[in-house]
mmCIF file of C-alpha atoms and ligand atoms in Angstrom:
data_model
loop_
_atom_site.group_PDB
_atom_site.id
_atom_site.type_symbol
_atom_site.label_atom_id
_atom_site.label_comp_id
_atom_site.label_asym_id
_atom_site.label_seq_id
_atom_site.Cartn_x
_atom_site.Cartn_y
_atom_site.Cartn_z
ATOM 1 C CA UNK A 1 -4.153 9.329 18.663
ATOM 2 C CA UNK A 2 -1.670 8.423 21.413
ATOM 3 C CA UNK A 3 1.720 6.724 21.085
ATOM 4 C CA UNK A 4 0.038 3.661 22.574
ATOM 5 C CA UNK A 5 -2.563 3.744 19.819
ATOM 6 C CA UNK A 6 0.190 3.865 17.215
ATOM 7 C CA UNK A 7 1.929 0.910 18.900
ATOM 8 C CA UNK A 8 -1.317 -1.071 18.875
ATOM 9 C CA UNK A 9 -1.943 -0.241 15.222
ATOM 10 C CA UNK A 10 1.635 -1.176 14.339
ATOM 11 C CA UNK A 11 1.115 -4.487 16.118
ATOM 12 C CA UNK A 12 -2.177 -4.977 14.283
ATOM 13 C CA UNK A 13 -0.483 -4.350 10.935
ATOM 14 C CA UNK A 14 2.444 -6.659 11.685
ATOM 15 C CA UNK A 15 0.614 -9.656 10.200
ATOM 16 C CA UNK A 16 -1.329 -9.899 6.955
ATOM 17 C CA UNK A 17 -4.821 -8.406 7.234
ATOM 18 C CA UNK A 18 -7.905 -7.863 5.105
ATOM 19 C CA UNK A 19 -8.264 -4.102 4.979
ATOM 20 C CA UNK A 20 -11.014 -1.900 3.568
ATOM 21 C CA UNK A 21 -10.551 1.831 3.005
ATOM 22 C CA UNK A 22 -13.661 4.001 2.668
ATOM 23 C CA UNK A 23 -13.775 7.646 1.484
ATOM 24 C CA UNK A 24 -16.961 9.754 1.735
ATOM 25 C CA UNK A 25 -19.780 9.826 -0.830
ATOM 26 C CA UNK A 26 -19.112 12.031 -3.859
ATOM 27 C CA UNK A 27 -15.401 11.720 -3.110
ATOM 28 C CA UNK A 28 -13.126 14.642 -3.918
ATOM 29 C CA UNK A 29 -9.366 14.850 -4.473
ATOM 30 C CA UNK A 30 -8.584 14.590 -0.776
ATOM 31 C CA UNK A 31 -10.889 11.595 -0.242
ATOM 32 C CA UNK A 32 -9.537 9.624 -3.208
ATOM 33 C CA UNK A 33 -5.947 10.839 -2.702
ATOM 34 C CA UNK A 34 -5.846 9.836 0.961
ATOM 35 C CA UNK A 35 -7.532 6.483 0.265
ATOM 36 C CA UNK A 36 -5.121 5.567 -2.528
ATOM 37 C CA UNK A 37 -2.096 6.962 -0.653
ATOM 38 C CA UNK A 38 -2.918 4.727 2.305
ATOM 39 C CA UNK A 39 -3.708 1.840 -0.100
ATOM 40 C CA UNK A 40 -0.215 2.013 -1.632
ATOM 41 C CA UNK A 41 1.374 2.175 1.822
ATOM 42 C CA UNK A 42 -0.538 -0.863 3.153
ATOM 43 C CA UNK A 43 0.088 -2.870 -0.021
ATOM 44 C CA UNK A 44 3.823 -2.653 0.723
ATOM 45 C CA UNK A 45 3.158 -4.893 3.715
ATOM 46 C CA UNK A 46 1.312 -7.441 1.613
ATOM 47 C CA UNK A 47 -2.064 -6.757 3.163
ATOM 48 C CA UNK A 48 -5.201 -7.494 1.155
ATOM 49 C CA UNK A 49 -6.409 -3.925 0.624
ATOM 50 C CA UNK A 50 -9.589 -2.697 -1.092
ATOM 51 C CA UNK A 51 -10.731 0.887 -1.493
ATOM 52 C CA UNK A 52 -14.540 1.051 -1.684
ATOM 53 C CA UNK A 53 -16.046 4.399 -2.684
ATOM 54 C CA UNK A 54 -19.772 4.852 -2.014
ATOM 55 C CA UNK A 55 -20.288 6.181 -5.563
ATOM 56 C CA UNK A 56 -18.525 7.476 -8.647
ATOM 57 C CA UNK A 57 -16.230 10.515 -8.772
ATOM 58 C CA UNK A 58 -15.115 13.026 -11.411
ATOM 59 C CA UNK A 59 -12.974 12.027 -14.407
ATOM 60 C CA UNK A 60 -10.256 14.461 -13.344
ATOM 61 C CA UNK A 61 -9.392 12.025 -10.527
ATOM 62 C CA UNK A 62 -9.259 8.977 -12.798
ATOM 63 C CA UNK A 63 -5.538 9.019 -13.506
ATOM 64 C CA UNK A 64 -4.242 8.395 -10.002
ATOM 65 C CA UNK A 65 -2.044 5.302 -9.453
ATOM 66 C CA UNK A 66 -4.250 2.197 -8.916
ATOM 67 C CA UNK A 67 -7.416 4.287 -9.281
ATOM 68 C CA UNK A 68 -8.908 1.526 -11.434
ATOM 69 C CA UNK A 69 -8.764 -0.883 -8.463
ATOM 70 C CA UNK A 70 -11.366 1.174 -6.539
ATOM 71 C CA UNK A 71 -14.728 -0.565 -6.114
ATOM 72 C CA UNK A 72 -17.882 1.542 -6.257
ATOM 73 C CA UNK A 73 -20.550 0.461 -3.802
ATOM 74 C CA UNK A 74 -23.420 1.813 -5.919
ATOM 75 C CA UNK A 75 -22.344 -0.437 -8.808
ATOM 76 C CA UNK A 76 -21.171 -3.629 -7.031
ATOM 77 C CA UNK A 77 -23.093 -3.768 -3.791
ATOM 78 C CA UNK A 78 -22.924 -7.545 -3.265
ATOM 79 C CA UNK A 79 -19.202 -7.871 -3.958
ATOM 80 C CA UNK A 80 -18.534 -4.879 -1.717
ATOM 81 C CA UNK A 81 -20.643 -6.290 1.134
ATOM 82 C CA UNK A 82 -18.599 -9.510 1.010
ATOM 83 C CA UNK A 83 -15.311 -7.586 1.175
ATOM 84 C CA UNK A 84 -16.619 -5.381 4.007
ATOM 85 C CA UNK A 85 -17.753 -8.396 6.054
ATOM 86 C CA UNK A 86 -14.353 -10.063 5.655
ATOM 87 C CA UNK A 87 -12.388 -6.974 6.684
ATOM 88 C CA UNK A 88 -10.220 -7.121 9.817
ATOM 89 C CA UNK A 89 -9.602 -3.378 9.652
ATOM 90 C CA UNK A 90 -11.713 -0.583 8.142
ATOM 91 C CA UNK A 91 -10.169 2.829 7.587
ATOM 92 C CA UNK A 92 -12.673 5.663 7.134
ATOM 93 C CA UNK A 93 -11.047 8.642 5.460
ATOM 94 C CA UNK A 94 -12.014 12.301 5.033
ATOM 95 C CA UNK A 95 -15.348 12.069 6.887
ATOM 96 C CA UNK A 96 -16.388 11.647 10.505
ATOM 97 C CA UNK A 97 -20.050 10.582 10.526
ATOM 98 C CA UNK A 98 -21.292 7.366 8.924
ATOM 99 C CA UNK A 99 -24.221 9.168 7.262
ATOM 100 C CA UNK A 100 -21.588 10.664 4.915
ATOM 101 C CA UNK A 101 -21.217 7.328 3.091
ATOM 102 C CA UNK A 102 -24.813 6.954 1.883
ATOM 103 C CA UNK A 103 -25.903 3.335 1.400
ATOM 104 C CA UNK A 104 -22.660 2.053 2.937
ATOM 105 C CA UNK A 105 -23.712 3.363 6.350
ATOM 106 C CA UNK A 106 -25.442 0.159 7.508
ATOM 107 C CA UNK A 107 -22.855 -2.378 6.259
ATOM 108 C CA UNK A 108 -19.963 -0.365 7.700
ATOM 109 C CA UNK A 109 -21.809 0.255 10.963
ATOM 110 C CA UNK A 110 -22.417 -3.462 11.457
ATOM 111 C CA UNK A 111 -19.061 -4.708 10.121
ATOM 112 C CA UNK A 112 -16.865 -6.505 12.645
ATOM 113 C CA UNK A 113 -13.562 -4.972 11.473
ATOM 114 C CA UNK A 114 -11.658 -2.564 13.713
ATOM 115 C CA UNK A 115 -12.442 0.975 12.588
ATOM 116 C CA UNK A 116 -9.793 3.654 12.243
ATOM 117 C CA UNK A 117 -10.866 7.217 11.410
ATOM 118 C CA UNK A 118 -8.486 9.709 9.839
ATOM 119 C CA UNK A 119 -10.248 13.032 9.250
ATOM 120 C CA UNK A 120 -10.073 16.820 9.549
ATOM 121 C CA UNK A 121 -13.760 17.826 9.689
ATOM 122 C CA UNK A 122 -15.477 19.343 12.710
ATOM 123 C CA UNK A 123 -17.531 17.529 15.355
ATOM 124 C CA UNK A 124 -16.572 13.869 14.800
ATOM 125 C CA UNK A 125 -18.988 11.067 15.681
ATOM 126 C CA UNK A 126 -17.772 8.310 17.974
ATOM 127 C CA UNK A 127 -17.812 5.181 15.807
ATOM 128 C CA UNK A 128 -14.123 4.322 15.474
ATOM 129 C CA UNK A 129 -11.862 2.461 17.913
ATOM 130 C CA UNK A 130 -8.915 4.602 16.806
ATOM 131 C CA UNK A 131 -9.577 8.222 15.947
ATOM 132 C CA UNK A 132 -7.068 10.558 14.349
ATOM 133 C CA UNK A 133 -9.249 13.668 14.115
ATOM 134 C CA UNK A 134 -7.672 17.119 13.780
ATOM 135 C CA UNK A 135 -9.608 20.107 12.426
ATOM 136 C CA UNK A 136 -6.440 22.175 12.133
ATOM 137 C CA UNK A 137 -5.130 19.934 9.360
ATOM 138 C CA UNK A 138 -5.154 21.134 5.750
ATOM 139 C CA UNK A 139 -6.354 17.791 4.463
ATOM 140 C CA UNK A 140 -6.781 14.122 5.233
ATOM 141 C CA UNK A 141 -3.825 13.514 2.902
ATOM 142 C CA UNK A 142 -1.542 15.532 5.185
ATOM 143 C CA UNK A 143 -2.845 13.378 8.060
ATOM 144 C CA UNK A 144 -2.155 10.120 6.205
ATOM 145 C CA UNK A 145 1.389 11.422 5.705
ATOM 146 C CA UNK A 146 1.647 12.009 9.487
ATOM 147 C CA UNK A 147 0.060 8.629 10.168
ATOM 148 C CA UNK A 148 2.708 6.833 8.093
ATOM 149 C CA UNK A 149 5.477 8.887 9.753
ATOM 150 C CA UNK A 150 4.096 8.141 13.227
ATOM 151 C CA UNK A 151 4.200 4.429 12.431
ATOM 152 C CA UNK A 152 7.911 4.993 11.850
ATOM 153 C CA UNK A 153 7.655 4.419 8.112
ATOM 154 C CA UNK A 154 8.516 7.774 6.558
ATOM 155 C CA UNK A 155 11.162 6.061 4.431
ATOM 156 C CA UNK A 156 8.558 3.824 2.837
ATOM 157 C CA UNK A 157 6.859 6.793 1.137
ATOM 158 C CA UNK A 158 7.389 6.242 -2.584
ATOM 159 C CA UNK A 159 6.301 7.939 -5.788
ATOM 160 C CA UNK A 160 2.799 6.406 -5.864
ATOM 161 C CA UNK A 161 2.071 7.359 -2.242
ATOM 162 C CA UNK A 162 3.513 10.836 -2.821
ATOM 163 C CA UNK A 163 1.488 11.405 -5.973
ATOM 164 C CA UNK A 164 -1.779 10.518 -4.227
ATOM 165 C CA UNK A 165 -1.071 12.531 -1.066
ATOM 166 C CA UNK A 166 0.167 15.565 -3.024
ATOM 167 C CA UNK A 167 -3.075 15.565 -5.028
ATOM 168 C CA UNK A 168 -5.346 15.721 -1.982
ATOM 169 C CA UNK A 169 -3.309 18.375 -0.202
ATOM 170 C CA UNK A 170 -3.344 20.474 -3.369
ATOM 171 C CA UNK A 171 -7.105 20.169 -3.954
ATOM 172 C CA UNK A 172 -8.162 20.681 -0.309
ATOM 173 C CA UNK A 173 -5.974 23.777 0.130
ATOM 174 C CA UNK A 174 -7.091 25.414 -3.130
ATOM 175 C CA UNK A 175 -3.537 24.916 -4.379
ATOM 176 C CA UNK A 176 -1.951 25.955 -1.074
ATOM 177 C CA UNK A 177 -3.818 29.240 -0.624
ATOM 178 C CA UNK A 178 -6.451 28.575 2.062
ATOM 179 C CA UNK A 179 -5.652 29.549 5.672
ATOM 180 C CA UNK A 180 -5.398 25.837 6.580
ATOM 181 C CA UNK A 181 -2.114 25.767 4.636
ATOM 182 C CA UNK A 182 0.688 25.919 7.221
ATOM 183 C CA UNK A 183 4.462 25.970 6.961
ATOM 184 C CA UNK A 184 4.267 22.298 7.956
ATOM 185 C CA UNK A 185 1.966 21.649 4.997
ATOM 186 C CA UNK A 186 4.632 23.140 2.730
ATOM 187 C CA UNK A 187 7.314 20.976 4.379
ATOM 188 C CA UNK A 188 5.184 17.883 3.775
ATOM 189 C CA UNK A 189 4.636 18.970 0.161
ATOM 190 C CA UNK A 190 8.384 19.518 -0.262
ATOM 191 C CA UNK A 191 9.010 15.977 0.998
ATOM 192 C CA UNK A 192 6.394 14.545 -1.339
ATOM 193 C CA UNK A 193 8.051 16.251 -4.314
ATOM 194 C CA UNK A 194 11.400 14.842 -3.188
ATOM 195 C CA UNK A 195 9.831 11.381 -3.040
ATOM 196 C CA UNK A 196 8.655 11.684 -6.628
ATOM 197 C CA UNK A 197 5.360 13.611 -6.801
ATOM 198 C CA UNK A 198 5.402 15.504 -10.112
ATOM 199 C CA UNK A 199 3.745 18.721 -8.976
ATOM 200 C CA UNK A 200 3.305 20.361 -12.397
ATOM 201 C CA UNK A 201 1.884 17.196 -13.928
ATOM 202 C CA UNK A 202 -0.523 16.631 -11.013
ATOM 203 C CA UNK A 203 -1.800 20.207 -11.262
ATOM 204 C CA UNK A 204 -2.274 19.761 -14.981
ATOM 205 C CA UNK A 205 -4.158 16.458 -14.531
ATOM 206 C CA UNK A 206 -6.595 18.021 -12.066
ATOM 207 C CA UNK A 207 -7.140 21.548 -13.354
ATOM 208 C CA UNK A 208 -6.264 21.617 -17.046
ATOM 209 C CA UNK A 209 -8.640 18.981 -18.298
ATOM 210 C CA UNK A 210 -11.638 21.260 -18.841
ATOM 211 C CA UNK A 211 -14.149 20.463 -21.539
ATOM 212 C CA UNK A 212 -15.675 23.205 -23.673
ATOM 213 C CA UNK A 213 -19.119 22.419 -22.244
ATOM 214 C CA UNK A 214 -17.829 22.791 -18.671
ATOM 215 C CA UNK A 215 -16.560 26.282 -19.458
ATOM 216 C CA UNK A 216 -19.957 27.113 -20.962
ATOM 217 C CA UNK A 217 -21.619 25.811 -17.795
ATOM 218 C CA UNK A 218 -19.298 28.085 -15.796
ATOM 219 C CA UNK A 219 -20.447 30.977 -18.022
ATOM 220 C CA UNK A 220 -24.057 30.084 -17.204
ATOM 221 C CA UNK A 221 -23.272 29.863 -13.476
ATOM 222 C CA UNK A 222 -21.546 33.247 -13.498
ATOM 223 C CA UNK A 223 -24.443 34.875 -15.313
ATOM 224 C CA UNK A 224 -26.727 33.502 -12.568
ATOM 225 C CA UNK A 225 -24.511 34.971 -9.818
ATOM 226 C CA UNK A 226 -26.450 37.201 -7.417
ATOM 227 C CA UNK A 227 -24.942 39.562 -4.875
ATOM 228 C CA UNK A 228 -26.579 40.639 -1.610
ATOM 229 C CA UNK A 229 -24.253 43.449 -0.464
ATOM 230 C CA UNK A 230 -26.116 44.078 2.806
ATOM 231 C CA UNK A 231 -25.186 40.541 3.868
ATOM 232 C CA UNK A 232 -21.776 40.492 2.107
ATOM 233 C CA UNK A 233 -23.132 37.366 0.441
ATOM 234 C CA UNK A 234 -23.123 36.032 -3.120
ATOM 235 C CA UNK A 235 -24.914 32.989 -4.476
ATOM 236 C CA UNK A 236 -25.170 31.017 -7.689
ATOM 237 C CA UNK A 237 -27.905 28.635 -8.787
ATOM 238 C CA UNK A 238 -27.907 25.976 -11.483
ATOM 239 C CA UNK A 239 -31.138 24.259 -12.463
ATOM 240 C CA UNK A 240 -31.266 20.703 -13.769
ATOM 241 C CA UNK A 241 -32.282 22.126 -17.149
ATOM 242 C CA UNK A 242 -29.185 24.332 -17.261
ATOM 243 C CA UNK A 243 -27.000 21.377 -16.277
ATOM 244 C CA UNK A 244 -28.554 19.306 -19.067
ATOM 245 C CA UNK A 245 -28.058 22.082 -21.624
ATOM 246 C CA UNK A 246 -24.328 22.088 -20.953
ATOM 247 C CA UNK A 247 -23.943 18.316 -20.825
ATOM 248 C CA UNK A 248 -23.171 18.246 -17.078
ATOM 249 C CA UNK A 249 -20.862 15.524 -15.838
ATOM 250 C CA UNK A 250 -19.884 14.774 -12.229
ATOM 251 C CA UNK A 251 -17.262 17.249 -11.048
ATOM 252 C CA UNK A 252 -18.100 19.943 -13.616
ATOM 253 C CA UNK A 253 -19.299 22.387 -10.933
ATOM 254 C CA UNK A 254 -16.252 21.857 -8.696
ATOM 255 C CA UNK A 255 -14.842 25.233 -7.663
ATOM 256 C CA UNK A 256 -17.715 27.339 -9.078
ATOM 257 C CA UNK A 257 -18.744 28.491 -5.580
ATOM 258 C CA UNK A 258 -15.349 30.163 -5.116
ATOM 259 C CA UNK A 259 -16.105 32.777 -7.785
ATOM 260 C CA UNK A 260 -18.685 34.364 -5.486
ATOM 261 C CA UNK A 261 -16.125 34.557 -2.728
ATOM 262 C CA UNK A 262 -13.609 36.249 -5.030
ATOM 263 C CA UNK A 263 -15.788 39.384 -5.197
ATOM 264 C CA UNK A 264 -14.393 42.251 -3.187
ATOM 265 C CA UNK A 265 -16.140 42.580 0.187
ATOM 266 C CA UNK A 266 -17.947 39.226 -0.046
ATOM 267 C CA UNK A 267 -17.431 36.889 2.934
ATOM 268 C CA UNK A 268 -20.132 34.271 2.282
ATOM 269 C CA UNK A 269 -20.707 32.423 -0.998
ATOM 270 C CA UNK A 270 -23.121 29.635 -1.812
ATOM 271 C CA UNK A 271 -24.023 27.554 -4.850
ATOM 272 C CA UNK A 272 -27.352 25.729 -5.201
ATOM 273 C CA UNK A 273 -27.352 22.862 -7.674
ATOM 274 C CA UNK A 274 -30.585 21.092 -8.562
ATOM 275 C CA UNK A 275 -30.367 17.286 -8.696
ATOM 276 C CA UNK A 276 -33.588 15.878 -10.115
ATOM 277 C CA UNK A 277 -32.422 12.278 -9.881
ATOM 278 C CA UNK A 278 -31.907 12.483 -6.112
ATOM 279 C CA UNK A 279 -34.781 14.966 -5.748
ATOM 280 C CA UNK A 280 -32.593 17.347 -3.748
ATOM 281 C CA UNK A 281 -30.760 20.618 -4.142
ATOM 282 C CA UNK A 282 -27.057 20.198 -3.328
ATOM 283 C CA UNK A 283 -25.721 23.189 -1.437
ATOM 284 C CA UNK A 284 -22.040 24.167 -1.224
ATOM 285 C CA UNK A 285 -21.024 26.950 1.131
ATOM 286 C CA UNK A 286 -17.778 28.903 1.522
ATOM 287 C CA UNK A 287 -16.780 31.766 3.800
ATOM 288 C CA UNK A 288 -13.892 34.008 4.704
ATOM 289 C CA UNK A 289 -12.966 34.784 8.302
ATOM 290 C CA UNK A 290 -14.796 33.609 11.392
ATOM 291 C CA UNK A 291 -18.283 33.078 9.905
ATOM 292 C CA UNK A 292 -18.810 29.312 10.182
ATOM 293 C CA UNK A 293 -20.490 27.712 7.191
ATOM 294 C CA UNK A 294 -20.203 24.409 9.068
ATOM 295 C CA UNK A 295 -22.589 25.754 11.734
ATOM 296 C CA UNK A 296 -24.816 27.415 9.114
ATOM 297 C CA UNK A 297 -25.093 24.224 7.072
ATOM 298 C CA UNK A 298 -25.747 22.067 10.138
ATOM 299 C CA UNK A 299 -28.472 24.452 11.279
ATOM 300 C CA UNK A 300 -30.279 24.919 7.950
ATOM 301 C CA UNK A 301 -29.145 22.485 5.251
ATOM 302 C CA UNK A 302 -28.642 19.129 6.928
ATOM 303 C CA UNK A 303 -24.897 19.221 6.313
ATOM 304 C CA UNK A 304 -21.582 20.273 7.765
ATOM 305 C CA UNK A 305 -17.873 20.436 7.010
ATOM 306 C CA UNK A 306 -15.292 23.029 8.009
ATOM 307 C CA UNK A 307 -15.534 26.622 9.254
ATOM 308 C CA UNK A 308 -14.840 28.025 5.775
ATOM 309 C CA UNK A 309 -16.064 25.197 3.503
ATOM 310 C CA UNK A 310 -19.153 23.088 4.004
ATOM 311 C CA UNK A 311 -21.843 21.256 2.115
ATOM 312 C CA UNK A 312 -25.419 20.249 2.649
ATOM 313 C CA UNK A 313 -28.686 19.577 0.893
ATOM 314 C CA UNK A 314 -32.285 20.698 0.700
ATOM 315 C CA UNK A 315 -35.427 18.669 -0.002
ATOM 316 C CA UNK A 316 -37.266 21.749 -1.257
ATOM 317 C CA UNK A 317 -37.295 22.810 -4.914
ATOM 318 C CA UNK A 318 -34.561 25.078 -6.249
ATOM 319 C CA UNK A 319 -36.639 28.275 -6.050
ATOM 320 C CA UNK A 320 -37.954 27.426 -2.571
ATOM 321 C CA UNK A 321 -34.461 26.538 -1.345
ATOM 322 C CA UNK A 322 -33.140 29.932 -2.436
ATOM 323 C CA UNK A 323 -36.143 31.668 -0.846
ATOM 324 C CA UNK A 324 -35.458 29.820 2.392
ATOM 325 C CA UNK A 325 -31.789 30.849 2.216
ATOM 326 C CA UNK A 326 -32.650 34.513 1.675
ATOM 327 C CA UNK A 327 -35.162 34.424 4.520
ATOM 328 C CA UNK A 328 -32.499 33.125 6.923
ATOM 329 C CA UNK A 329 -29.877 35.762 6.125
ATOM 330 C CA UNK A 330 -31.298 38.641 8.217
ATOM 331 C CA UNK A 331 -30.553 36.728 11.413
ATOM 332 C CA UNK A 332 -26.886 36.561 10.369
ATOM 333 C CA UNK A 333 -26.670 40.187 9.185
ATOM 334 C CA UNK A 334 -24.672 41.361 12.160
ATOM 335 C CA UNK A 335 -22.118 38.548 12.188
ATOM 336 C CA UNK A 336 -21.653 38.758 8.399
ATOM 337 C CA UNK A 337 -20.941 42.478 8.677
ATOM 338 C CA UNK A 338 -18.445 42.017 11.466
ATOM 339 C CA UNK A 339 -16.112 39.825 9.458
HETATM 340 P P1 5GP B 1 -18.327 20.627 -1.151
HETATM 341 O O1 5GP B 1 -19.104 21.884 -1.015
HETATM 342 O O2 5GP B 1 -17.073 20.841 -1.946
HETATM 343 O O3 5GP B 1 -19.154 19.460 -1.604
HETATM 344 O O4 5GP B 1 -17.850 20.247 0.318
HETATM 345 C C1 5GP B 1 -17.197 21.151 1.151
HETATM 346 C C2 5GP B 1 -16.814 20.458 2.452
HETATM 347 O O5 5GP B 1 -17.992 20.101 3.163
HETATM 348 C C3 5GP B 1 -16.041 19.159 2.237
HETATM 349 O O6 5GP B 1 -15.078 19.064 3.258
HETATM 350 C C4 5GP B 1 -17.075 18.090 2.368
HETATM 351 O O7 5GP B 1 -16.519 16.896 2.870
HETATM 352 C C5 5GP B 1 -18.085 18.685 3.330
HETATM 353 N N1 5GP B 1 -19.458 18.305 2.944
HETATM 354 C C6 5GP B 1 -20.007 18.370 1.713
HETATM 355 N N2 5GP B 1 -21.295 17.955 1.722
HETATM 356 C C7 5GP B 1 -21.572 17.605 3.000
HETATM 357 C C8 5GP B 1 -22.744 17.083 3.657
HETATM 358 O O8 5GP B 1 -23.795 16.860 3.051
HETATM 359 N N3 5GP B 1 -22.622 16.848 4.988
HETATM 360 C C9 5GP B 1 -21.471 17.098 5.684
HETATM 361 N N4 5GP B 1 -21.448 16.834 6.993
HETATM 362 N N5 5GP B 1 -20.359 17.580 5.109
HETATM 363 C C10 5GP B 1 -20.398 17.832 3.779
HETATM 364 MN MN1 MN B 2 -10.630 16.782 3.052
#
């Protein structure tokens, strides 16, 4: 985004507007945090602002300031369509292709509002008039922080904005440990704490709200963990039946895939989660080093993401999906062993 773009956006925001903010489907901490952080910023200027999530999200995100104002497209389609059609400006946050918002793809595609993308995933599509796309960024929340600063409004960052932005930076960086965490990220985080983000409380709200059944599900996942040393790969599967046994709720499997990657010598970890309702297997992929799970997921699982964290899906059954995965690995043997 150029200085001219920022001037134009500042001009655009200088009078009251109807604004819609859209995070990706199955929103995570960064998607909800960036959406609500931007929401609180825009509300300061008296804009009419609505965050519309394509679908529901985990309970561990349901404490964030103004979270209850978020509309869910899957539940209130008609109301949401009205708001979308009236929008002068549509911010799309933490995704870069409209197929990432499920049933909202068509209404957003055809909406008349000016689209502004803020995102850190690879290979962005070209649907937005203003694009702030930077794959080197730790999180969309860090980018929303920069966006506000570049509009000359750093001083307007308050406790609500800080709390939301801190949350997304924390979740997308694995609590500041992934390589995407830079010294600048830490400076931003320091500023957010100064502006009122309660770091210990936020960490507690996100990570220390486990249920007993979730820990049992984790036990099940870990007992299903398989290691393929010749490919420096580990994978976990969870069938719908296993999910049902442990009373699965949205978000319960968050972070499970990382256990595979914590094994010594493993550079590629995957989790396959059966979803009978959608008739798919959700695939989450993580890597260490140069092996790109974004490329792997694009090539084989209809997905994408970042070099070291990506997602995708399979229309095959759980067993067939895993068989397909294992059959693909030999062609990556060399690159996986050169990490
Ligand atoms: P997760 O595995 O935690 O669902 O997602 C890891 C990363 O990949 C996130 O940045 C997420 O936005 C992205 N991602 C997850 N699922 C998909 C997908 O189906 N398609 C694409 N393009 N990206 C995905
Ligand atoms: Mn993100």
